[in-house]
Short mmCIF file of C-alpha atoms and ligand atoms in Angstrom, two decimals:
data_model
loop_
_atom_site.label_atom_id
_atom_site.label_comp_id
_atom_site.label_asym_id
_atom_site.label_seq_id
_atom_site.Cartn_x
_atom_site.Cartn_y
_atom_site.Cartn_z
CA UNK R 13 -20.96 9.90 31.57
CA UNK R 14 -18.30 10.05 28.84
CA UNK R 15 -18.46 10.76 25.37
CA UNK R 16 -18.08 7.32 24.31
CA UNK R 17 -20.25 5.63 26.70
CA UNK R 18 -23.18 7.92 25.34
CA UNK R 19 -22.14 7.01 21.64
CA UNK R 20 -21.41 3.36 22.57
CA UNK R 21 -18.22 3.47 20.50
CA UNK R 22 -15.66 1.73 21.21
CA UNK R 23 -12.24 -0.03 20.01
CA UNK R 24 -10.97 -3.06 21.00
CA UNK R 25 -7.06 -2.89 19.93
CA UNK R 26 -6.09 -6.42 19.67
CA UNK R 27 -2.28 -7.38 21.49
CA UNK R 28 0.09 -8.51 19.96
CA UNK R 29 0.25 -6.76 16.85
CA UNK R 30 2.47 -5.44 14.19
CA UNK R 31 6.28 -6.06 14.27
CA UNK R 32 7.56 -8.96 15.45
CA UNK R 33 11.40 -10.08 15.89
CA UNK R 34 12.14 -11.25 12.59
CA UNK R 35 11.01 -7.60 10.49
CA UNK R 36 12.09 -5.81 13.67
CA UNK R 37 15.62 -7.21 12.95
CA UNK R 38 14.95 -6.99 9.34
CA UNK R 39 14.48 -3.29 9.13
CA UNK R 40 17.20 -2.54 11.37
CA UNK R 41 19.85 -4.40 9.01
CA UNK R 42 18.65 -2.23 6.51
CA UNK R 43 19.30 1.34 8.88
CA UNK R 44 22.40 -0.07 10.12
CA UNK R 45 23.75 -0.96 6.66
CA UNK R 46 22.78 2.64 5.46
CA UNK R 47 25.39 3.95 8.37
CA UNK R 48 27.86 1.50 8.11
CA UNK R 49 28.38 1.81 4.67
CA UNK R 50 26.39 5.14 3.44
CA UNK R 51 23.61 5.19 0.53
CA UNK R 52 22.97 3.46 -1.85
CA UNK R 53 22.23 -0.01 -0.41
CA UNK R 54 20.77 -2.48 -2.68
CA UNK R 55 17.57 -4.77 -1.17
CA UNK R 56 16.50 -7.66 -3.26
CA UNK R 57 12.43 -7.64 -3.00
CA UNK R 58 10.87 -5.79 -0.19
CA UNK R 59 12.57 -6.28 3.25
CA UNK R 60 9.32 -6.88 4.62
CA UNK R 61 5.65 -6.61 3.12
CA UNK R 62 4.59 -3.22 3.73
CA UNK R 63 3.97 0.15 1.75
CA UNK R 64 5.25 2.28 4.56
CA UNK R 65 8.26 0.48 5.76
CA UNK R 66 9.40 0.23 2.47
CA UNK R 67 9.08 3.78 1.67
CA UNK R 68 10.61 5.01 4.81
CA UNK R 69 14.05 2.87 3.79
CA UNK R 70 13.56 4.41 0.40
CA UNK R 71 13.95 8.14 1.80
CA UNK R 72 16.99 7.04 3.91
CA UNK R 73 18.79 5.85 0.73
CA UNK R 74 17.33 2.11 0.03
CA UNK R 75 17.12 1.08 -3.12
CA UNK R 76 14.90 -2.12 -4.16
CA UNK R 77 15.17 -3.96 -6.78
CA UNK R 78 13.98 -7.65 -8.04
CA UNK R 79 16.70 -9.58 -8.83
CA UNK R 80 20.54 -9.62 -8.08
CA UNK R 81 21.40 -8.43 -11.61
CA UNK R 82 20.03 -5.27 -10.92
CA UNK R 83 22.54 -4.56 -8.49
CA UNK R 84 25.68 -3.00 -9.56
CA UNK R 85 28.88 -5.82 -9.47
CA UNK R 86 30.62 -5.54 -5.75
CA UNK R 87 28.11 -3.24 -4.20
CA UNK R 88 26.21 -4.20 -0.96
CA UNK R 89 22.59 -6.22 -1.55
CA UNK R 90 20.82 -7.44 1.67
CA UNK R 91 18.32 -9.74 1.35
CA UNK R 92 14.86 -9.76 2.65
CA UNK R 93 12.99 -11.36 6.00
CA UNK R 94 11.19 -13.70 3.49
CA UNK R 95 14.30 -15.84 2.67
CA UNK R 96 15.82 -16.85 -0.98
CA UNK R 97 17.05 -19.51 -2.24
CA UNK R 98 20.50 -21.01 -2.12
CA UNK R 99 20.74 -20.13 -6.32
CA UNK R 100 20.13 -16.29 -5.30
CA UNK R 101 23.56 -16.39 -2.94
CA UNK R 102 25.72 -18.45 -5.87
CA UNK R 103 24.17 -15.00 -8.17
CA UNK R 104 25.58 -12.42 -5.57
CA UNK R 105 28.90 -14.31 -5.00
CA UNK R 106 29.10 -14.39 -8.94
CA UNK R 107 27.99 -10.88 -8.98
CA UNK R 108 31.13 -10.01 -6.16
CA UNK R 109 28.24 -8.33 -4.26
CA UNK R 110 28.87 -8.36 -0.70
CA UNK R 111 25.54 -9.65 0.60
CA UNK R 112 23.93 -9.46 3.90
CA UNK R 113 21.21 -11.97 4.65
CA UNK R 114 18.09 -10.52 6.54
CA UNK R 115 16.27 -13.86 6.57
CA UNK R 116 14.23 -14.26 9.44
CA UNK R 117 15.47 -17.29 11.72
CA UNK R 118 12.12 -19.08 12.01
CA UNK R 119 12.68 -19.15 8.16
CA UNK R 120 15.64 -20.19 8.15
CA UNK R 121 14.68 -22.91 9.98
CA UNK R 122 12.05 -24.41 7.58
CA UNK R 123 14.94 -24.11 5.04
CA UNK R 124 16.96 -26.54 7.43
CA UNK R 125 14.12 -28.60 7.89
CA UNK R 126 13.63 -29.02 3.84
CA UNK R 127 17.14 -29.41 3.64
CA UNK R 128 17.06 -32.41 6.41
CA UNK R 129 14.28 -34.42 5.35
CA UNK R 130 15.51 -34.15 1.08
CA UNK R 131 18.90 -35.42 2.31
CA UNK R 132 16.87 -38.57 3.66
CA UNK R 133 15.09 -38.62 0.96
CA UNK R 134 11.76 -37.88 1.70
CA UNK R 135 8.93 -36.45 -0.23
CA UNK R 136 8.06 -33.06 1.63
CA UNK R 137 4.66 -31.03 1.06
CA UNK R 138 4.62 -27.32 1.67
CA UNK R 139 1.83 -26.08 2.48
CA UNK R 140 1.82 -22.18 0.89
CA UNK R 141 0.62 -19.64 -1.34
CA UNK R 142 2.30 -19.98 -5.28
CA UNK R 143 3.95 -17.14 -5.75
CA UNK R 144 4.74 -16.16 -2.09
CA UNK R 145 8.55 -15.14 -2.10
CA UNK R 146 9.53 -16.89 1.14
CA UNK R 147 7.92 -20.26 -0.61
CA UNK R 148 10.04 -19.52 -3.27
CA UNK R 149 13.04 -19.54 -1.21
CA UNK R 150 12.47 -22.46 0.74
CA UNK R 151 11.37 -24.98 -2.16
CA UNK R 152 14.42 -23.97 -3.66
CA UNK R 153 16.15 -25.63 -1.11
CA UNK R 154 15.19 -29.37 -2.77
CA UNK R 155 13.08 -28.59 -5.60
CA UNK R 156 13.19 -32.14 -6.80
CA UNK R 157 11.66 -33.21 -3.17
CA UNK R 158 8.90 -30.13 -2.11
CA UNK R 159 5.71 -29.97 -4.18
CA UNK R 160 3.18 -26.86 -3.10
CA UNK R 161 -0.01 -27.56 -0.98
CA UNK R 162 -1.52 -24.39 -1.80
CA UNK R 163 -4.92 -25.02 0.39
CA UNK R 164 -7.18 -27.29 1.02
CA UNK R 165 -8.46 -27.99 -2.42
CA UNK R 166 -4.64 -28.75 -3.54
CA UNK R 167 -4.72 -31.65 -1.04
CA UNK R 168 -6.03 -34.03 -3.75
CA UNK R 169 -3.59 -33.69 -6.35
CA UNK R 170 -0.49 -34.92 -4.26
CA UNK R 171 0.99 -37.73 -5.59
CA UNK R 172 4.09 -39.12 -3.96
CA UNK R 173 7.13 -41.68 -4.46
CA UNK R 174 6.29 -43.41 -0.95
CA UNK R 175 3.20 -42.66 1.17
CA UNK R 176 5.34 -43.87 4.53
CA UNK R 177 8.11 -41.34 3.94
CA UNK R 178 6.20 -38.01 3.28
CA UNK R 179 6.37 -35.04 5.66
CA UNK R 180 4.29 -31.62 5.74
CA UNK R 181 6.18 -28.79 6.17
CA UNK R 182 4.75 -24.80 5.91
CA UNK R 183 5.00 -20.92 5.10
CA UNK R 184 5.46 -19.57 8.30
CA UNK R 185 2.22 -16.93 7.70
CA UNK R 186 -0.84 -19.41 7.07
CA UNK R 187 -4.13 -19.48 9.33
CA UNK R 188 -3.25 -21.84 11.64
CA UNK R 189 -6.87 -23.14 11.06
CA UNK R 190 -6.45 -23.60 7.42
CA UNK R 191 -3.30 -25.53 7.68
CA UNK R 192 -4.59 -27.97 9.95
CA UNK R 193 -7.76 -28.41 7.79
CA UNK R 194 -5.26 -28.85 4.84
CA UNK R 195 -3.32 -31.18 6.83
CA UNK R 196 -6.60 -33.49 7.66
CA UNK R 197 -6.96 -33.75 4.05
CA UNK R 198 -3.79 -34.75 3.01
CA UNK R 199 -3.48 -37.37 6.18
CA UNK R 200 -7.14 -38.76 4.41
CA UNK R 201 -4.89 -39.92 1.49
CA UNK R 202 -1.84 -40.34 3.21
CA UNK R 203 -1.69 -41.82 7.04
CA UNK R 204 1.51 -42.05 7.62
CA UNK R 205 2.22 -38.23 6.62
CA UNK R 206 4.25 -36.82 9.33
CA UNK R 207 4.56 -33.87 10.63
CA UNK R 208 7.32 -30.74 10.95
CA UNK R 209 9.81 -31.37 14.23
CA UNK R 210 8.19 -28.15 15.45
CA UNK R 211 6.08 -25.60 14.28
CA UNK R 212 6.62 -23.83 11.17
CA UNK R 213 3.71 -21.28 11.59
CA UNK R 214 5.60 -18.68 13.73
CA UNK R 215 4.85 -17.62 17.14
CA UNK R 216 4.16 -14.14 15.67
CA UNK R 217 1.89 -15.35 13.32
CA UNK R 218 -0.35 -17.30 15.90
CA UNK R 219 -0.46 -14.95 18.50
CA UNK R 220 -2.11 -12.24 16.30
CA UNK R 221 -4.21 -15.06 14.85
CA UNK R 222 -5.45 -15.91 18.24
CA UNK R 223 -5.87 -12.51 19.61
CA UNK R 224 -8.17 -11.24 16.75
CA UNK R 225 -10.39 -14.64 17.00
CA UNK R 226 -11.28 -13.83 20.70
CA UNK R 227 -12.26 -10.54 19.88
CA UNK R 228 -13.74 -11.12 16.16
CA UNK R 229 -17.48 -11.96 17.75
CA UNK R 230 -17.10 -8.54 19.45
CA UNK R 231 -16.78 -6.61 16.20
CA UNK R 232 -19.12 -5.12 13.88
CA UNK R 233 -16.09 -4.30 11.54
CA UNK R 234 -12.36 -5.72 12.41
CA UNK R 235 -9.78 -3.12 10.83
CA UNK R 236 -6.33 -4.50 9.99
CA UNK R 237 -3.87 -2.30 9.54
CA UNK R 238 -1.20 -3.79 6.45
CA UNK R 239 -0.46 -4.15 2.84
CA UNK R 240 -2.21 -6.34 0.74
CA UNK R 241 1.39 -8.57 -0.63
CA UNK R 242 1.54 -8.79 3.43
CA UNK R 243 0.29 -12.79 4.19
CA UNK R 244 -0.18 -12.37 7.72
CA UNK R 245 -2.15 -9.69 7.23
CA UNK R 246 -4.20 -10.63 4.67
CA UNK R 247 -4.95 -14.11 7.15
CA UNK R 248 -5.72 -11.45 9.66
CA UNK R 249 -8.85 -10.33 7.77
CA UNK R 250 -9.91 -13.79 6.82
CA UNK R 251 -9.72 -15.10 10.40
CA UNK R 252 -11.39 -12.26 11.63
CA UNK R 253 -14.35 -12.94 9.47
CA UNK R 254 -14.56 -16.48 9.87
CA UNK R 255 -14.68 -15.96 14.42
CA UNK R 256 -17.60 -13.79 13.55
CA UNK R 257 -16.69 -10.23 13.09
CA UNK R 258 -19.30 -8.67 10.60
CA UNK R 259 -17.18 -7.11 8.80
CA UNK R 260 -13.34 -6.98 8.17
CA UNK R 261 -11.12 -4.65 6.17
CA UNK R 262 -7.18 -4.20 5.32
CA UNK R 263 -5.53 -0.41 5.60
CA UNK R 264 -2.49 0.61 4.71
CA UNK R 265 -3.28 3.75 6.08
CA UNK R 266 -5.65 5.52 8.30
CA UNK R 267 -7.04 7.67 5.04
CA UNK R 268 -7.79 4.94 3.64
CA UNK R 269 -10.86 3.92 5.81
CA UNK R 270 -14.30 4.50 4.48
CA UNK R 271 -16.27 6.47 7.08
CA UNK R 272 -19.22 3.84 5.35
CA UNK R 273 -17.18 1.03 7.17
CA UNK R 274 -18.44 2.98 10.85
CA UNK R 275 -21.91 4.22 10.01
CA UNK R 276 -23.33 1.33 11.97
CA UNK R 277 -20.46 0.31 14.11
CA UNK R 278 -21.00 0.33 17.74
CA UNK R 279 -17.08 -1.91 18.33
CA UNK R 280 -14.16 -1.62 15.90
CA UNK R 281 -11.72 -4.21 16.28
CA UNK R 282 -8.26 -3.11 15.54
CA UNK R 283 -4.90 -5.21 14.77
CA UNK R 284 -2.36 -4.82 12.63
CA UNK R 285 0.08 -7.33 10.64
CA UNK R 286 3.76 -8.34 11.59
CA UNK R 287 5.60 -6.19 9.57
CA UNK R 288 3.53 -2.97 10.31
CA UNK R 289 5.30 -0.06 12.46
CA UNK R 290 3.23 1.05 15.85
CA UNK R 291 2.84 4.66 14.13
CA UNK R 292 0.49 3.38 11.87
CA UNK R 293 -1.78 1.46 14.30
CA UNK R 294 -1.85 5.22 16.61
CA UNK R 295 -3.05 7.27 13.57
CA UNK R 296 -5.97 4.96 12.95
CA UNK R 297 -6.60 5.33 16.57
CA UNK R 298 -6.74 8.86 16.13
CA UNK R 299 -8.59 8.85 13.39
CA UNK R 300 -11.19 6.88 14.92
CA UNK R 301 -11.47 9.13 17.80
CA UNK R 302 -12.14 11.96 15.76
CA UNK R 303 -15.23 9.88 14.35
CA UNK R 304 -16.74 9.07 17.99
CA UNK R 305 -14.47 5.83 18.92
CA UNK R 306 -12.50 7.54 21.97
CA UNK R 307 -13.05 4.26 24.42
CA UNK R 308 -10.33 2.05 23.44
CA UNK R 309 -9.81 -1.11 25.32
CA UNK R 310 -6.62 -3.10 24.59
CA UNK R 311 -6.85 -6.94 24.86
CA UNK R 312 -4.23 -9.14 25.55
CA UNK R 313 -3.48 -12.44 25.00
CA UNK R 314 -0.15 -12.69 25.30
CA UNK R 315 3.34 -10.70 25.77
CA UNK R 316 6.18 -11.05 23.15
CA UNK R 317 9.37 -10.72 24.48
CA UNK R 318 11.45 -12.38 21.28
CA UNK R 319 14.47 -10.43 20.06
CA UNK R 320 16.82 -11.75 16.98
CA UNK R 321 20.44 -10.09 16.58
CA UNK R 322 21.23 -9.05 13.57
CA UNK R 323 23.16 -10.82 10.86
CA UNK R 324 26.50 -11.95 12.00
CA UNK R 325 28.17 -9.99 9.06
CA UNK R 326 26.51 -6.93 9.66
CA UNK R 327 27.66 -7.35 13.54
CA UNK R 328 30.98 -8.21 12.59
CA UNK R 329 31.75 -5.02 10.46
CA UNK R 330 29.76 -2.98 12.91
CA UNK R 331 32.44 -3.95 15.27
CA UNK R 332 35.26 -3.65 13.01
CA UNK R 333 34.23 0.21 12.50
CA UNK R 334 33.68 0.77 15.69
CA UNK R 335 37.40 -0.85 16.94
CA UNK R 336 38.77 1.54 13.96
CA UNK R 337 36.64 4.93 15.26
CA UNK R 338 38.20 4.47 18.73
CA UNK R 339 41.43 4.15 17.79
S1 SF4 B 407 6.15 -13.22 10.67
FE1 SF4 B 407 7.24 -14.84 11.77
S2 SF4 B 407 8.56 -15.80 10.25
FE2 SF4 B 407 7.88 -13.83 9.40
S3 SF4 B 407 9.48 -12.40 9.96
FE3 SF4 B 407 7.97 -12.35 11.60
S4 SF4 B 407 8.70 -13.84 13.14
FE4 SF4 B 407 9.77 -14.24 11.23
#
């Protein structure tokens, strides 16, 4: 018999998890720009949501700031997997900052798709969290057309020009559930609402949504491992609790789990957000080991196989210094 079938501990380590294409090709902008063009590099807001990432760039010679007027005039500013909008690149061109956009594609998208339906006029909804940069960044694509569905609840407030030309669009990081329960309400009011050309909730996002729900029931505590700015991973914890886990919690770090949280716990679910490096996930694992929870079982729902390139200005002075270093 092994130690953990005696103690009846055991992890199920949800799959996917953590990075996905668009902060995998986020973070590598910012290591290639650091060796292309040497410290300092300037990132407007965090490159992606989390503590460690972002501290990890910081030590390599990263520095983030807010706004573009924090930059210095002509230096290099890349901006972050969230997205901005199109005001922050007339700033940087006024600025002479040579900037390098790390906006993921599957943003970049919604931005077309905002861009698409204000040019025919339509009244667009997006559904988001207030405040969220990448909403930021994408209603500033047609602020006179986009009003904010931030929930459920906000459904009832939406008034619009003309209820036959209205179309939903989304932050790419919502529950899936939510959304669609926010979309129901807003389709009470307004019938002929229609809906985005594709998906806006990314592939990333749903797949870690629908791993942790078939687990969740499993779980006497569901441990996410990602920052708390992080929406994904903030989702993470709230669909875990509503499949059924009993209890769910959001780490940045291993340390920071209460050995309170596993008193009881027979199964820890474990997952981790889109923007949060593999490392991270293998120290909780470690640290749960060390408290009993050595039977790990890793459940899969599905296999990611996505891969951005990175920006094309990036690429093109990458190969511009490597032509010159060869001859
Ligand atoms: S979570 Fe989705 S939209 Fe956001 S960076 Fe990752 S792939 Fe892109």
């Amino acid at each position: 018999m092994t130690e953990a079938s005696r103690t009846g501990k055991r992890v199920l380590l949800a799959k996917p998890r953590g990075y996905c294409a668009g902060v995998d090709r986020a973070v590598q902008t910012v290591e290639e720009a650091l060796k292309l063009y040497g410290a300092p590099i300037y990132v407007r807001k965090q490159i992606v949501h989390n503590k460690h990432v972002v501290q990890t760039l910081e030590a390599q010679g990263a520095i983030f700031v807010e706004e573009n007027e924090e930059v210095p005039e002509g230096a290099t500013v890349i901006f972050s997997a969230h997205g901005v909008a199109p005001e922050v690149y007339e700033q940087a061109k006024e600025r002479s900052l040579k900037a390098i956009d790390a906006t993921c594609p599957l943003v970049t998208k919604v931005h077309h798709e905002a861009k698409r339906f204000a040019a025919e006029d339509y009244d667009i909804l997006l559904i988001g969290h207030e405040g969220h940069e990448e909403v930021i960044g994408t209603a500033g694509e047609a602020p006179e057309h986009i009003q904010l569905v931030d929930g459920p609840e906000d459904a009832d407030r939406i008034t619009v020009r003309d209820p036959n030309k209205v179309v939903w669009l989304s932050q790419t990081t919502l529950s899936v559930d939510e959304t669609m329960e926010t979309v129901a309400r807003l389709k009470k009011r307004l019938p002929m609402l229609q809906s985005p050309p594709s998906d806006d909730i990314c592939y990333a996002t749903s797949n870690r949504q629908h791993v942790i729900k078939e687990i969740a029931a499993d779980c006497d505590v569901v441990l996410v491992v990602g920052s708390r700015n992080s929406s994904n991973s903030v989702r993470l914890v709230e669909v875990a609790l509503d499949a059924g886990a009993r209890a769910g919690h959001l780490v940045d770090f291993a340390h920071e789990i209460d050995d309170a949280w596993l008193a009881e716990a027979g199964t820890v679910g474990l997952t981790s957000g889109a923007s949060v490096p593999e490392e991270l996930v293998q120290e909780v694992l470690a640290h749960l080991a060390q408290r009993g929870f050595t039977d790990v079982e890793e459940v899969v729902t599905a296999n990611e196989r996505l891969t951005f390139s990175l920006p094309q200005e990036l690429k093109r002075d990458m190969k511009a210094a490597a032509a010159a270093a060869q001859g």
